[in-house]
XYZ file of C-alpha atoms in Angstrom:
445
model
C 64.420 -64.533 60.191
C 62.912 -63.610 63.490
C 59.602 -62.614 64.222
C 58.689 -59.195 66.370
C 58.152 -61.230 69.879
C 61.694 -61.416 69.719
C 62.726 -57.792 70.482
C 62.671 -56.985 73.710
C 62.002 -61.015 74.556
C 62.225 -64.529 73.221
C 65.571 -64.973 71.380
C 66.896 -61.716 72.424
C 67.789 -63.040 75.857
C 70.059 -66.009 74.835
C 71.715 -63.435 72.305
C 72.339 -60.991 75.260
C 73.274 -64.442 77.258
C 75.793 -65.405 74.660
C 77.233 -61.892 73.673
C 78.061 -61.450 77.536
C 80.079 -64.487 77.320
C 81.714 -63.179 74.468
C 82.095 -59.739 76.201
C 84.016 -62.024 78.607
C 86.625 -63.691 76.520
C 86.424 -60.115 74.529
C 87.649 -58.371 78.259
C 90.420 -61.017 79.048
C 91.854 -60.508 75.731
C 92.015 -56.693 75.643
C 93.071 -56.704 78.913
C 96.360 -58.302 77.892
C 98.388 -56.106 76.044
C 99.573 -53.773 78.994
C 101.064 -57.671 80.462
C 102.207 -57.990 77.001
C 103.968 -55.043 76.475
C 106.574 -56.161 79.786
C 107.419 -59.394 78.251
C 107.986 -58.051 74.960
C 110.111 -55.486 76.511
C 112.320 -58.002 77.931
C 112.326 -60.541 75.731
C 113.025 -58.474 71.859
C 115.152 -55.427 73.849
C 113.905 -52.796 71.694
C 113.024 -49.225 72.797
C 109.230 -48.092 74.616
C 108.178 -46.297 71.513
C 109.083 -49.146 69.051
C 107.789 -51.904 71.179
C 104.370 -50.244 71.586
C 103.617 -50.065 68.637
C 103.654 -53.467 68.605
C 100.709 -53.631 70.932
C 99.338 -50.410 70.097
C 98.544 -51.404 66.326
C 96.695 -54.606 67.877
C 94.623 -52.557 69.848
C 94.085 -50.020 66.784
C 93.092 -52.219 64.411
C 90.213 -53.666 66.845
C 88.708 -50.170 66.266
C 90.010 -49.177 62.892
C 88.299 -52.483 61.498
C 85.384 -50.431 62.301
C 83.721 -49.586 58.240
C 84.825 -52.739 57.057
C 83.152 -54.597 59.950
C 79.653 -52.279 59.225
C 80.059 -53.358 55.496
C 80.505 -56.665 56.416
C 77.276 -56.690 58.402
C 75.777 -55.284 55.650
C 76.629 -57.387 52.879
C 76.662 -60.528 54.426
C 75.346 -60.845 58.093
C 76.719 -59.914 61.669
C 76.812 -63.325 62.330
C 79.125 -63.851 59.508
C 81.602 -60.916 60.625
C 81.476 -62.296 63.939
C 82.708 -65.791 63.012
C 85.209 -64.309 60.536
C 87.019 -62.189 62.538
C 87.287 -65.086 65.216
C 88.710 -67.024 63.280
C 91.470 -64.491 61.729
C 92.150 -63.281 65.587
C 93.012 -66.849 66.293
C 95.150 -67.492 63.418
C 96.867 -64.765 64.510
C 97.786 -65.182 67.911
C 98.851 -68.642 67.201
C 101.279 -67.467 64.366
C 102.693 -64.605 66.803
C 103.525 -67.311 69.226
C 106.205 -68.913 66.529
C 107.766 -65.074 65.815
C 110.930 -64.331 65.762
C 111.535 -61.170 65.936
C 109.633 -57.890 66.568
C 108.620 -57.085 62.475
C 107.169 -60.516 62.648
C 105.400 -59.991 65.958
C 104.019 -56.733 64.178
C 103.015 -58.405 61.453
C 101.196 -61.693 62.914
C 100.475 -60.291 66.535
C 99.924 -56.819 65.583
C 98.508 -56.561 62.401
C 96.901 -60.211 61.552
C 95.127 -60.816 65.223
C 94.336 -57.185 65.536
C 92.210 -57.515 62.471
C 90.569 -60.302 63.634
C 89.512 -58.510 66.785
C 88.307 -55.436 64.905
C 86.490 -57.575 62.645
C 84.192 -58.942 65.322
C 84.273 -55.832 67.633
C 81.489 -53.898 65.756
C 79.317 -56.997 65.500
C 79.484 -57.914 69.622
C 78.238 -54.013 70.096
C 75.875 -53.646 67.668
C 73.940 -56.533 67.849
C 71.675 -56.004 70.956
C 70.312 -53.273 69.015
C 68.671 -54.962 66.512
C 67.177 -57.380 69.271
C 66.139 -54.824 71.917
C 64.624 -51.544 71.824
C 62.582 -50.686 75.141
C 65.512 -52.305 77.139
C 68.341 -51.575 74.966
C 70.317 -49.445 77.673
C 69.810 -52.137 80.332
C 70.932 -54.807 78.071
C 73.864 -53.282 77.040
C 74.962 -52.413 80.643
C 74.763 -56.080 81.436
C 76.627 -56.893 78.159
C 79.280 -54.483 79.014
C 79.416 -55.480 82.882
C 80.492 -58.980 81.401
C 83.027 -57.598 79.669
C 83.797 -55.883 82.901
C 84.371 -59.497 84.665
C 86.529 -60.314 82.050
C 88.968 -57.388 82.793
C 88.856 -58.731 86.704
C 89.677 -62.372 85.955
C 92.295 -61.673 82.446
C 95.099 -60.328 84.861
C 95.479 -63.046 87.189
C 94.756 -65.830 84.588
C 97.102 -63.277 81.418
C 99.739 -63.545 84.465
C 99.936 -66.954 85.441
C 99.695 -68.183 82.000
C 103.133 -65.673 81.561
C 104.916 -66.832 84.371
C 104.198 -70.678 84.401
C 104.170 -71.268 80.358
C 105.616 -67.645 78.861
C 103.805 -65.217 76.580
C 103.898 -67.674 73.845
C 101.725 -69.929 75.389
C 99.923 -67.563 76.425
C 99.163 -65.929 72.753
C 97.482 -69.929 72.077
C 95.376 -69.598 75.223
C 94.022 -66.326 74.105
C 93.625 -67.899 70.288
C 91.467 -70.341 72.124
C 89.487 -67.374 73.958
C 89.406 -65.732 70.566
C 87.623 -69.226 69.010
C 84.854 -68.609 71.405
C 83.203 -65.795 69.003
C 82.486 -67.861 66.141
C 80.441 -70.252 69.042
C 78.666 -66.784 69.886
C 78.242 -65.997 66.648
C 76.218 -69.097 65.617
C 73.622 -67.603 67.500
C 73.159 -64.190 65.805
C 70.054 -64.497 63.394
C 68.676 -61.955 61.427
C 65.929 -60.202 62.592
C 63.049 -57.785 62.000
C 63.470 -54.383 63.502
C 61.909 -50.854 62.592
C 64.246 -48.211 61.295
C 63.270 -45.987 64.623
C 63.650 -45.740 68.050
C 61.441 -45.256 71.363
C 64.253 -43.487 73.638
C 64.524 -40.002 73.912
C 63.756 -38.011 70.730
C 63.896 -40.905 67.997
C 64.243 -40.061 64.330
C 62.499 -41.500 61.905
C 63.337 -42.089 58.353
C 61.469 -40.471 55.393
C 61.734 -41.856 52.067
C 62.497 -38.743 49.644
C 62.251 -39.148 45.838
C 64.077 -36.171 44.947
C 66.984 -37.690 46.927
C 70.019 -39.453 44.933
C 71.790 -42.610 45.982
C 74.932 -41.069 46.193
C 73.347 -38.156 48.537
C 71.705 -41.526 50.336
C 75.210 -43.158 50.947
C 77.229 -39.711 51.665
C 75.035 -38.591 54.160
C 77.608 -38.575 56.677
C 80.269 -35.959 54.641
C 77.831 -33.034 55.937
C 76.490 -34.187 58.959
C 78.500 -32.105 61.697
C 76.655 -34.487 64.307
C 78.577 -37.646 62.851
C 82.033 -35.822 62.794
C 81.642 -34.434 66.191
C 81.034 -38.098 67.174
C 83.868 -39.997 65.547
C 86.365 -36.962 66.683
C 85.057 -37.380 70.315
C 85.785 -41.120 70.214
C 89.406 -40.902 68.658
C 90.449 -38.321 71.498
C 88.874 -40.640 74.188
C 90.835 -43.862 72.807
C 94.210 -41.818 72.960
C 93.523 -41.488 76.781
C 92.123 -45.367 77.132
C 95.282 -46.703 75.248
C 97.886 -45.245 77.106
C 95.958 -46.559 80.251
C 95.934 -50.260 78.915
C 99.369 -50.414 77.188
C 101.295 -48.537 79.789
C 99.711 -48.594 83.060
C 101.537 -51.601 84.060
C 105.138 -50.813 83.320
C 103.818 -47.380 85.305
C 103.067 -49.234 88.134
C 106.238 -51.642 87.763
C 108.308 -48.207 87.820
C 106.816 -47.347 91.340
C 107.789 -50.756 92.933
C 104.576 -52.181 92.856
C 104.550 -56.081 93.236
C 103.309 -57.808 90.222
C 100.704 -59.797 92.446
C 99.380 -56.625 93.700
C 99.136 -55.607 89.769
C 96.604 -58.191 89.183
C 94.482 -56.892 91.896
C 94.716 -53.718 90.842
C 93.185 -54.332 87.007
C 90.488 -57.154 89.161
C 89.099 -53.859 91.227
C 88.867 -52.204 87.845
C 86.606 -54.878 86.083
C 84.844 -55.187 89.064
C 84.185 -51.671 89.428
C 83.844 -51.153 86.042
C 80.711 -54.198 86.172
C 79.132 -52.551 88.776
C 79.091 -49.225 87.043
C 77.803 -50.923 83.518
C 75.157 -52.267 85.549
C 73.878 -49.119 87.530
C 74.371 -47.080 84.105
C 72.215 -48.993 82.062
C 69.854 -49.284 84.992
C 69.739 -45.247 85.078
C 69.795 -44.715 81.027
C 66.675 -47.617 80.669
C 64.786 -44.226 82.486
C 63.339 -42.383 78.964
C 63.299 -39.251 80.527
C 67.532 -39.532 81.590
C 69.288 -37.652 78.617
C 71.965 -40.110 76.962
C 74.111 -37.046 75.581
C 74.458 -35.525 79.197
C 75.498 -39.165 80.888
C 77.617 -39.077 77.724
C 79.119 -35.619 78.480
C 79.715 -36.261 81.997
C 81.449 -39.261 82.499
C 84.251 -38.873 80.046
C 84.679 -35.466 81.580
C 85.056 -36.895 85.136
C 86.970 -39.452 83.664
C 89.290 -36.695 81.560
C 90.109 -35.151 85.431
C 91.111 -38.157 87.059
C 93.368 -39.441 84.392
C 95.197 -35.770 83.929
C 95.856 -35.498 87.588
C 96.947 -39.121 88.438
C 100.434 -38.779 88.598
C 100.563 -36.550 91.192
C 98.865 -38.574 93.532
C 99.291 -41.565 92.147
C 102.712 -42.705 93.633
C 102.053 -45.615 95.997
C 100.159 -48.544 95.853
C 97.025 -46.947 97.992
C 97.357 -43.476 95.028
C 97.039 -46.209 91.723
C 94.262 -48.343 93.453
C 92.448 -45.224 94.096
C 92.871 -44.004 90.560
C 92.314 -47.398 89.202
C 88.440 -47.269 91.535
C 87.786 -43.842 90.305
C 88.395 -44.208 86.291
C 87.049 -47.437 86.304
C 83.577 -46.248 87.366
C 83.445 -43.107 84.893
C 84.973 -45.170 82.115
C 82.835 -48.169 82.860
C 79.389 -45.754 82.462
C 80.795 -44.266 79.730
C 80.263 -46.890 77.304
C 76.725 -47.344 78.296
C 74.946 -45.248 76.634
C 77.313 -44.841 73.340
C 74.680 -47.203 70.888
C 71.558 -46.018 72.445
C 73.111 -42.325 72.314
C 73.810 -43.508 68.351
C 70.514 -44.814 67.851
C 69.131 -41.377 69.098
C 70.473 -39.467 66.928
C 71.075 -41.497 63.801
C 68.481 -44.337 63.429
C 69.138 -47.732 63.952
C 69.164 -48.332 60.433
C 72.480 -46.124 60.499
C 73.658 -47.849 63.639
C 76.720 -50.277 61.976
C 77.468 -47.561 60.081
C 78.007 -44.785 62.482
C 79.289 -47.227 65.461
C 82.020 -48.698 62.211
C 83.306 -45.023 61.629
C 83.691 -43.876 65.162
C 85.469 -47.448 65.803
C 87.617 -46.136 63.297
C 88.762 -42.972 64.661
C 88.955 -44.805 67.815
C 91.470 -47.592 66.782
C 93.601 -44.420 65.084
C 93.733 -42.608 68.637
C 94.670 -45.938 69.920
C 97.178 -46.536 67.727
C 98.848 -42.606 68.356
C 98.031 -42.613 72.153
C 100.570 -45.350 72.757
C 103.143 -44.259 70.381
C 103.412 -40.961 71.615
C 103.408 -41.754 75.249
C 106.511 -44.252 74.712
C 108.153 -41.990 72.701
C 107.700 -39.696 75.598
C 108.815 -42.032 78.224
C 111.727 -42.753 75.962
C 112.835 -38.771 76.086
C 111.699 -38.288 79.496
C 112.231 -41.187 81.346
C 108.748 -41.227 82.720
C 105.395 -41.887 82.196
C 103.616 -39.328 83.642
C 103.559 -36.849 81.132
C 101.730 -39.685 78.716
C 99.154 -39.330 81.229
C 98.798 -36.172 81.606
C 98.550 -35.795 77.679
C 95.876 -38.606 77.472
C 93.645 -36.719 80.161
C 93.726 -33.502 78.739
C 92.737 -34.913 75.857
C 89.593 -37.030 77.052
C 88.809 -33.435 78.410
C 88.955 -32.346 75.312
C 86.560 -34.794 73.652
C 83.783 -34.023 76.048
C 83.760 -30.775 75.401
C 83.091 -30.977 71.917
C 80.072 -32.689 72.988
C 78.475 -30.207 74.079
C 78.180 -28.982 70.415
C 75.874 -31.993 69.306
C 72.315 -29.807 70.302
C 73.200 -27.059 68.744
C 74.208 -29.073 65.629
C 70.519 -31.022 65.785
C 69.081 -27.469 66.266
C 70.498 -26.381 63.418
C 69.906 -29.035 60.835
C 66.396 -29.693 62.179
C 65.162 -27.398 59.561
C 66.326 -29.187 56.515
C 66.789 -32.677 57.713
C 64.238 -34.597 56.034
C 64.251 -37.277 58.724
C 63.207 -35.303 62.266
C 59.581 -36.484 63.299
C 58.716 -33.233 63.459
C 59.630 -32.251 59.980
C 57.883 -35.125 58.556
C 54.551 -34.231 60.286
C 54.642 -30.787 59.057
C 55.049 -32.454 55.821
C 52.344 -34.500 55.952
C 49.917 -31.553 57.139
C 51.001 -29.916 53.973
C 50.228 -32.697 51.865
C 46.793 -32.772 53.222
C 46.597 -28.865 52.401
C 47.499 -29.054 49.089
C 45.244 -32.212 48.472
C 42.629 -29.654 49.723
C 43.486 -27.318 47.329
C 42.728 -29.555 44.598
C 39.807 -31.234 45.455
C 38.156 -27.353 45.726
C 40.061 -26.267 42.367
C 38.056 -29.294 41.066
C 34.630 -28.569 42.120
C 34.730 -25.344 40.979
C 35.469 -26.467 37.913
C 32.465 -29.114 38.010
C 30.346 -26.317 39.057
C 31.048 -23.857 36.001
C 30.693 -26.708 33.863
């Protein structure tokens, strides 16, 4: 295990060195299934709808895997969930590369790789918490930026690996990407880390004897906090899946050159990079609210994505929608774990982050789905979008229902700071009380 001097320093920066190259390999790879999609299209004949949820369930189960990925952490180590699920991704992918069919596609592409990338999802965003606290924000801006490159370089290399080999080569060259984590993951060693946190309001946690284990593991069934959370993520996923599964047969509708596609997703990483960066610049300020950056930025981003096919009908409309969603969604992300740590604790931090990556993966997995079936009935995709704004919309407002909830549960939430000080000044009162009721006692005797 780890001594102190390596939060904030020491170890922590080859960890955040080697989880940005994972975030790297992590962006190529979940960049791919919009590229995907087209091939599969072509290549199996079935309908939009059926076909996505082909990619769809791949990109749900990365979030789904979410609880089992905490408990994972928990039970064994995040290094061990982060070499696991490498390993299963891989498998995967290579299988999917010998199907025959669509079910078996599903089953090997969809289901068996999709687990693997859930598995080791939670542990690549949770573990610069445990290693940084002051600079947490920073750190995971330039975790996420990487991640960012990765969406800028994936299209070009997901496209000439498609059109020089096919997409079954190109499901091995992404099982070799997906090896990568179980290299990152050597590097993940336990370490010591207090159950509180220096941004913003922190929480603290207060050991309560009258408290039973079952209230200790439930927790979460009555917080309205956590639910508002996990709800917000779900609806933002819906939005962020029909972007990465159907965006490209949107653009291949209007005409749009598939080199010119590849640029189009290599502004958006970029973008997206730059934004990480400057985010996690801005939220490593203690006195910048999380919540509000929070708010904000999927509301912006909500706007441009409800709106974008009405001016997004030429090449010059989707790479200006493709700059402005990239920067709003890119920030957006930033602040998520420190926002969780806020509120929750980092002891609480795998298990919060697991359940919203749960809800997540199940609005990616419907976001899809419904905008293919859509597109099927239609003949369009524009309506998809327009759904998967409204809904992003949606999400942040119900954000704006988190102070109020802390408001009201700061009166009988045994773990606010300033609950457990009032405690402690009427422990010292009562103590009083007795040592008084005691020499009075002594006197009359």
């Amino acid at each position: 295990m780890l001594s102190d001097k390596d939060i904030d320093g020491g170890w922590a920066w080859v960890v955040l060195v080697a989880t940005s190259l994972g975030m790297v390999f992590r962006g190529s790879t979940a960049i791919s299934p919009g590229f995907l999609q087209v091939e599969f299209l072509k290549y199996f004949s079935q309908s939009t709808g059926y076909t996505s949820l082909v990619t769809s369930m791949f990109m749900c189960l990365e979030f789904v895997m979410g609880p089992i990925s905490s408990v994972f952490c928990t039970l064994f180590s995040v290094r061990t969930a982060m070499m696991t699920g490498g390993l299963l991704m891989s498998l995967g992918l290579v299988i999917a590369s010998f199907t025959a069919d669509i079910v078996q596609l599903l089953l090997a592409y969809g289901v068996l790789g999709g687990l693997g990338f859930g598995l080791s999802y939670t542990p690549h965003n949770i573990i610069l918490g445990y290693y940084f606290n002051r600079h947490q924000p920073l750190a995971n801006g330039i975790s996420l930026a990487a991640c960012g490159l990765g969406l800028s370089v994936g299209p070009f290399v997901v496209m000439w690996l498609i059109e020089s080999n096919g997409w079954r080569f190109t499901l091995v060259a992404l099982a070799c990407c997906s090896l990568q984590f179980c290299v990152v993951g050597c590097l993940y060693f336990p370490t010591k880390r207090e159950k509180s946190t220096e941004h913003g309001k922190g929480r603290r946690k207060i050991k309560c004897g009258g408290c039973s284990k079952s209230e200790t593991c439930l927790w979460y069934l009555k917080d309205v906090t956590f639910w508002i959370m996990c709800i917000n993520y779900g609806l933002v996923m819906v939005g962020y899946g029909i972007q990465i599964v159907h965006f490209p047969a949107y653009a291949e509708s209007l005409n749009i050159r598939p080199e010119l596609l590849a640029w189009l997703y290599t502004t958006f990483g970029i973008v997206v990079s730059i934004s990480r960066v400057l985010c996690g610049v801005l939220c490593n300020d203690k006195t910048v609210d999380l919540l509000m950056v929070y708010f904000s930025t999927q509301a912006i981003q909500g706007l441009i994505t409800v709106f974008m096919p009405l001016y997004a009908k030429d090449y010059v409309g989707i790479m200006t929608y493709q700059v402005l969603v990239s920067i709003f969604y890119g920030s957006s992300q930033v602040p998520l774990s420190p926002l969780v740590v806020q509120l929750f604790g980092v002891h609480k931090l795998s298990t919060v982050f697991g359940w919203m990556m749960l809800w997540g993966g199940v609005g990616a997995l419907v976001g899809p789905v419904i905008a293919g079936w859509l597109h099927d009935v239609t003949r369009s995709y524009s309506i998809g979008f327009h759904v998967g704004g409204v809904l992003v919309m949606l999400a942040a407002v119900l954000l704006l229902f988190v102070p109020m909830c802390r408001q009201r549960e700061a009166g009988e939430d045994v773990t606010e700071p300033e609950l457990a000080e009032k405690l402690v000044h009427k422990d010292k009162a009562i103590v009083v009380k007795v040592d008084v009721k005691t020499q009075l006692c002594a006197d009359v005797q």
